[in-house]
Coordinates of C-alpha atoms in Angstrom, one line a residue:
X272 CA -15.6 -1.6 6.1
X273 CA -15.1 -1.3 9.2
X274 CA -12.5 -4.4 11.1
X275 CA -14.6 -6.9 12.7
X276 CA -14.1 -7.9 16.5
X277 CA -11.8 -10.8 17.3
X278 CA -13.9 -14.2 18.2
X279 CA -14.0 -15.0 21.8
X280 CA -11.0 -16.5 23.2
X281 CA -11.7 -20.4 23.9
X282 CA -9.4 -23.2 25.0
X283 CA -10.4 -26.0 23.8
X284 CA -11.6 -28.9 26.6
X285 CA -8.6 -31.7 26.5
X286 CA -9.3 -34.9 25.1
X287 CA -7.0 -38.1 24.3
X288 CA -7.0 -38.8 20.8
X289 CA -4.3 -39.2 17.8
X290 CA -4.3 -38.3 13.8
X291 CA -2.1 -38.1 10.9
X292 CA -3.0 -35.8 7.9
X293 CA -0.9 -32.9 5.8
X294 CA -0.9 -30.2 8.3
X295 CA -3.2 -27.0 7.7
X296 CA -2.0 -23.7 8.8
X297 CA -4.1 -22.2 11.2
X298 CA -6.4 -19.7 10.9
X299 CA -5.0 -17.9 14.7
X300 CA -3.5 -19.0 18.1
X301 CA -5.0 -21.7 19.8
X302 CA -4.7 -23.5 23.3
X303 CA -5.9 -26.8 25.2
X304 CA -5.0 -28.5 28.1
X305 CA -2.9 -31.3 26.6
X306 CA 0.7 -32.1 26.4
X307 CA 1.0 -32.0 22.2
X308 CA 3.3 -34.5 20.7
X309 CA 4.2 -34.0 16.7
X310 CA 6.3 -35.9 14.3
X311 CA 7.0 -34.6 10.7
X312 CA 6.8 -37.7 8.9
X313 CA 7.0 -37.1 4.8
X314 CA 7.9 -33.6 3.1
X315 CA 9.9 -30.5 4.7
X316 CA 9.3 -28.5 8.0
X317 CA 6.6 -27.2 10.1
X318 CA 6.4 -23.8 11.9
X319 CA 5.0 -22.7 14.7
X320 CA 4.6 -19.4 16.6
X321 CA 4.8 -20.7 20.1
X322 CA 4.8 -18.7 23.1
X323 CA 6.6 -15.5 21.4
X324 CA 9.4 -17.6 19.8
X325 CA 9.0 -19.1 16.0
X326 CA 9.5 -23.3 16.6
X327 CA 10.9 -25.6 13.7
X328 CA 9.9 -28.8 13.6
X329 CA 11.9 -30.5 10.7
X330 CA 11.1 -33.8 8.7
X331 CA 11.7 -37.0 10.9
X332 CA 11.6 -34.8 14.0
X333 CA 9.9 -35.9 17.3
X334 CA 8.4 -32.1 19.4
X335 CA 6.4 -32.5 23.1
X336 CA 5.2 -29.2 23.9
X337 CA 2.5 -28.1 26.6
X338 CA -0.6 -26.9 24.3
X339 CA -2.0 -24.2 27.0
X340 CA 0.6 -21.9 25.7
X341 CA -0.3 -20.1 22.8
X342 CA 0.3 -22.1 19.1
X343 CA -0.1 -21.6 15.5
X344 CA 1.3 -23.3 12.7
X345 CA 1.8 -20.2 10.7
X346 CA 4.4 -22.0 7.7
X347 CA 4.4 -25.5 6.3
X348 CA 6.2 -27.4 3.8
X349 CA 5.6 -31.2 5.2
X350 CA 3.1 -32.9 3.4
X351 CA 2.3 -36.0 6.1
X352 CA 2.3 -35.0 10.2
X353 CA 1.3 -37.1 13.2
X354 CA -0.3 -35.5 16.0
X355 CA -1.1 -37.0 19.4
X356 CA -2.9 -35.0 22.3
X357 CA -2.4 -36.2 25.8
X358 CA -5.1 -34.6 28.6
X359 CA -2.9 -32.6 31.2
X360 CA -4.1 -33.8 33.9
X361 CA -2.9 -37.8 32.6
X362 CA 0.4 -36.2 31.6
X363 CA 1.1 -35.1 35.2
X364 CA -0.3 -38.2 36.6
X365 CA 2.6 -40.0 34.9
X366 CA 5.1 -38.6 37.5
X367 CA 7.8 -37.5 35.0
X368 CA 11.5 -35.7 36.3
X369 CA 10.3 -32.4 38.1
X370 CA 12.8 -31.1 35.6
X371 CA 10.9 -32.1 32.6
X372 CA 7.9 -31.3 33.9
X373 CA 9.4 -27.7 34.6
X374 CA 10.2 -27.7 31.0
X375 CA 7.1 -28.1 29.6
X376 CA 5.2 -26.1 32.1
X377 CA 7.2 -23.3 31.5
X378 CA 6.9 -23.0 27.8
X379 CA 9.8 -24.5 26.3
X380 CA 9.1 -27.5 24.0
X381 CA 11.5 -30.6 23.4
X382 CA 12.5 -31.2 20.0
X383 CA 14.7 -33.8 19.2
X384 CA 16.5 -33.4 16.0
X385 CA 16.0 -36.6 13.3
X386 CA 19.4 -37.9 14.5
X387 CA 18.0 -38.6 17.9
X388 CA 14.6 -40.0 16.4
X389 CA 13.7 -43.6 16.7
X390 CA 13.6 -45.6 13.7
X391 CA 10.1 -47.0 14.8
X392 CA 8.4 -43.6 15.3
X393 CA 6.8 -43.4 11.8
X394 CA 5.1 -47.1 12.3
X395 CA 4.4 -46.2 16.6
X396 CA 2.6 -43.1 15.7
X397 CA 0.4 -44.9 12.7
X398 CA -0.3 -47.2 15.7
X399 CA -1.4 -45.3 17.9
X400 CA -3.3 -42.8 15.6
X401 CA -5.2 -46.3 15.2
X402 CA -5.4 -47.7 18.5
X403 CA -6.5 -44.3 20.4
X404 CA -9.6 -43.5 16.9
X405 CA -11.1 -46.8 18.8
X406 CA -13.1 -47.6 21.9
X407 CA -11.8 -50.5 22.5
X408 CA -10.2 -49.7 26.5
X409 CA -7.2 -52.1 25.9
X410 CA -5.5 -51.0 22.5
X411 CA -5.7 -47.3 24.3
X412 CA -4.0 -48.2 27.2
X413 CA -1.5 -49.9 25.4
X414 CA -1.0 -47.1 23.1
X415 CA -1.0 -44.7 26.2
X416 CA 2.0 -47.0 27.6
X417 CA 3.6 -46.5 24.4
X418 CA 3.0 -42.7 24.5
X419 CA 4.2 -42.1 27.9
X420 CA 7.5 -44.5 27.1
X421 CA 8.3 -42.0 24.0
X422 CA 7.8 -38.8 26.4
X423 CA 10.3 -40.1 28.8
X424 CA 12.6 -41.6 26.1
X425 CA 12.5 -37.7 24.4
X426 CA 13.5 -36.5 27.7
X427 CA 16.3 -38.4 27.9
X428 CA 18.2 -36.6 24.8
X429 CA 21.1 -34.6 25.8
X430 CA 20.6 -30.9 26.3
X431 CA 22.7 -30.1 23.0
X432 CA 20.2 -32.5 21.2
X433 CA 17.2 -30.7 21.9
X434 CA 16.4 -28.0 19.8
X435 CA 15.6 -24.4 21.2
X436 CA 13.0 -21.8 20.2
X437 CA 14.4 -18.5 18.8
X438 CA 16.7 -20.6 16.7
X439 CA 17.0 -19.2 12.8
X440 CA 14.1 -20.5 10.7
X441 CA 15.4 -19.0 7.5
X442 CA 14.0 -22.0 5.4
X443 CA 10.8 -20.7 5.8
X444 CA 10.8 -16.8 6.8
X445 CA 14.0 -15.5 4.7
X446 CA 12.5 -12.4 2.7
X447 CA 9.3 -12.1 4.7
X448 CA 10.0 -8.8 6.1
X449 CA 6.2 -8.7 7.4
X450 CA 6.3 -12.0 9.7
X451 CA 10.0 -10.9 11.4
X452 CA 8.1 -7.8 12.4
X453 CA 5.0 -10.0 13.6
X454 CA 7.5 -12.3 15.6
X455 CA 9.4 -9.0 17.1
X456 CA 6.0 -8.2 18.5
X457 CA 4.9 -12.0 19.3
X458 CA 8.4 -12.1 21.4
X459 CA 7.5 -8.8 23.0
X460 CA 4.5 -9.9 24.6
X461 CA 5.2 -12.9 25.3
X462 CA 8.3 -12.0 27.6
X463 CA 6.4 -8.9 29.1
X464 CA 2.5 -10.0 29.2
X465 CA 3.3 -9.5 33.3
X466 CA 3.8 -5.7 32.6
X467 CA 1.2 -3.2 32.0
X468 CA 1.2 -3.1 28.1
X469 CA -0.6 -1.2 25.4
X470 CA -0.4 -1.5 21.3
X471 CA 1.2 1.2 21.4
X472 CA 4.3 -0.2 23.5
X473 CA 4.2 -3.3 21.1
X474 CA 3.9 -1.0 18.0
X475 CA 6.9 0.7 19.4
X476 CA 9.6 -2.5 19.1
X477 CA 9.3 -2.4 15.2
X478 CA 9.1 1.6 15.0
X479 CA 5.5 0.9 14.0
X480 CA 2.5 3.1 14.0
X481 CA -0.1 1.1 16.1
X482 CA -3.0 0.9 13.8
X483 CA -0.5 -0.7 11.3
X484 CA 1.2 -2.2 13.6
X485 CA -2.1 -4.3 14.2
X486 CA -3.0 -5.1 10.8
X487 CA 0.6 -6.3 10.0
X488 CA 0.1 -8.2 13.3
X489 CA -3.7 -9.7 12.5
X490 CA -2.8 -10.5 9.1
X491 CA 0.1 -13.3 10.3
X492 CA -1.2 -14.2 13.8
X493 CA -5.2 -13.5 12.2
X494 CA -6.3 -12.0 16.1
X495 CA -5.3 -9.0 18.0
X496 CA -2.7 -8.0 19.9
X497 CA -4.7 -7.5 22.5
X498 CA -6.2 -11.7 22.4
X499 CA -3.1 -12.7 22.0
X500 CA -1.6 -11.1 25.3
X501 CA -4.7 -12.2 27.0
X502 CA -4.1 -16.5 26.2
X503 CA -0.6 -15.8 27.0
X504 CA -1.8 -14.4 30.7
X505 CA -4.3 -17.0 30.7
X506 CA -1.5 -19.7 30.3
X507 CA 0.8 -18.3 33.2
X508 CA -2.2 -18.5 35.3
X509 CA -3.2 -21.7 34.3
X510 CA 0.7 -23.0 34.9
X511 CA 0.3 -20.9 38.5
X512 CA -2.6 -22.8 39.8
X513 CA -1.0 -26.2 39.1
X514 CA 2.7 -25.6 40.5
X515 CA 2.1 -22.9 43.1
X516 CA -0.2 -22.7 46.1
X517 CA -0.4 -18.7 45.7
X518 CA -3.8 -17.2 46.1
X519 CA -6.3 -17.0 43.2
X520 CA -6.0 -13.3 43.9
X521 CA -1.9 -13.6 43.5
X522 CA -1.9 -15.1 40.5
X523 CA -4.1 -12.7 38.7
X524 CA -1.7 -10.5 39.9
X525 CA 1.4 -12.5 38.5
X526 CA 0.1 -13.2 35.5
X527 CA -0.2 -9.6 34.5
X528 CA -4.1 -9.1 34.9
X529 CA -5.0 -5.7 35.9
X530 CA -7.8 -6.5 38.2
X531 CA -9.1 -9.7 40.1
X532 CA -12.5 -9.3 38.4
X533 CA -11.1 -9.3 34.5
X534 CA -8.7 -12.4 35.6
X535 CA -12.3 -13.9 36.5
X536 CA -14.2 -13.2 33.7
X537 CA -11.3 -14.1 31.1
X538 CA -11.1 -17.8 32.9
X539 CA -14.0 -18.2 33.0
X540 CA -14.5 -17.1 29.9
X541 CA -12.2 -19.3 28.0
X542 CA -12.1 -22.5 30.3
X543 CA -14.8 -22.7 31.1
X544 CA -14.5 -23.0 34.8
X545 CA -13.3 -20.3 37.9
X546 CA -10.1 -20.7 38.5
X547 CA -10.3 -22.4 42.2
X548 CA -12.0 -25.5 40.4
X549 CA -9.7 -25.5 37.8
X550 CA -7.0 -25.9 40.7
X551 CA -8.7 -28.9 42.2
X552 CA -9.1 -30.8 39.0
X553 CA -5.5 -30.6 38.3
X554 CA -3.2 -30.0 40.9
X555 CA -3.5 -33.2 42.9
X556 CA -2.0 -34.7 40.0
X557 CA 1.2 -32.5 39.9
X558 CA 4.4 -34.5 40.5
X559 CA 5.8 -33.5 44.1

């Protein structure tokens, strides 16, 4: 039989809303304009592939990350999770530190350990699952307050708080010898997506032929390796039009697209919008 085609890439249109559950892996990579804010509230530890590294999030851990880089939650052991989206355009209209915002923007999540958690976060992120499943404008602004007040308060944790990607997950990929060669080549692109690159170039980090190579790859990240440097291209660009004032044109360039035309048709594409409006609906809110 012969492999059927990846599905379209599509980032999902942002939206303010909050939910608890057991978390489900996920079928591939996914992106949307939000700022993403977990908590592992019951059971053991979530992981993530996120932007080339693998990212722990253990029990009673707080993570803010910006969802337009690539994410799948590829390994789970927690059995209750809280997950809160914020649109990106309210989360830069809050004026955080340009240093946090820097952060985020540039792909590196916060992740405060359990011993710098707050012992109301279980009960805050119950509430605000509730108050933000409602239309009623007042609970959501409240909750919204609440949110933003939890951002800033992560922030504040002290550099040797805040966990880094890359860090050793061995509680949940010990003996996998499969998904350290997936994360080899996840890493790869995701640090050289600027460069001209080829399957074969990714293949060639874990001494790989490249047809195997890709069906080691599909069967832990479940899309190409082709997608997969396209959403993270599409995320520098995205991060490109908000902070800089280069030229659409520019930032095609920078973000590793071969031609203006295929930067065009992949934003479009997957966001639903050119890039020049996608510009103008964000960038007036970026922090100066």
């Amino acid at each position: 039989m012969a492999p059927q085609p990846a599905p379209p890439i599509e980032i999902q249109p942002p939206a303010l809303l909050s939910w608890s559950g057991r978390p489900e892996l996920m079928g591939t990579a996914h992106q949307h304009d939000d700022l993403e804010i977990n908590l592992v509230a019951e059971g053991g530890t979530m992981l993530y592939l996120f932007g080339g590294e693998p990212v722990e999030i253990g029990p009673g851990s707080v993570a803010a990350f910006w969802a337009a880089v690539p994410h799948q939650l590829i390994a789970s052991t927690a059995t209750r999770a809280y997950w809160v989206h914020v649109p990106f355009a309210t989360f830069l209209g809050w004026g955080l530190p340009d240093a946090l915002v820097g952060r985020l923007l540039a792909g590196t999540p916060l992740i405060a350990p359990p011993s710098a958690a707050l012992a109301g976060d279980p009960a805050n992120f119950a509430q605000w699952a509730q108050d933000l499943s409602g239309d009623r404008p007042e609970p959501r602004r409240i909750a919204m307050l609440e949110v933003e007040a939890r951002v800033r308060r992560l922030a504040l944790a002290t550099p040797g708080q805040l966990a880094t990607p890359g860090q050793p997950v061995q509680q949940v990929t010990s003996g996998d010898p499969t998904l350290q060669q997936v994360l080899t080549m996840v890493r790869h692109v995701a640090e050289n997506f600027r460069e001209p690159l080829t399957v074969a170039d990714v293949a060639r980090t874990v001494r790989l032929h490249p047809n195997y190579a890709m069906a080691q790859f599909r069967k832990v990240v479940r899309t190409t390796i082709v997608d997969y440097l396209t959403r993270c291209r599409l995320a520098e660009a995205r991060r490109l039009l908000v902070t800089t004032a280069l030229p659409v044109p520019d930032v095609a360039a920078e973000s590793g697209f071969s031609s203006v035309s295929r930067f065009y048709t992949a934003f479009g594409a997957a966001c639903g919008m050119p890039p020049a409006a996608y510009r103008r609906e964000n960038q007036h809110d970026q922090p100066r």
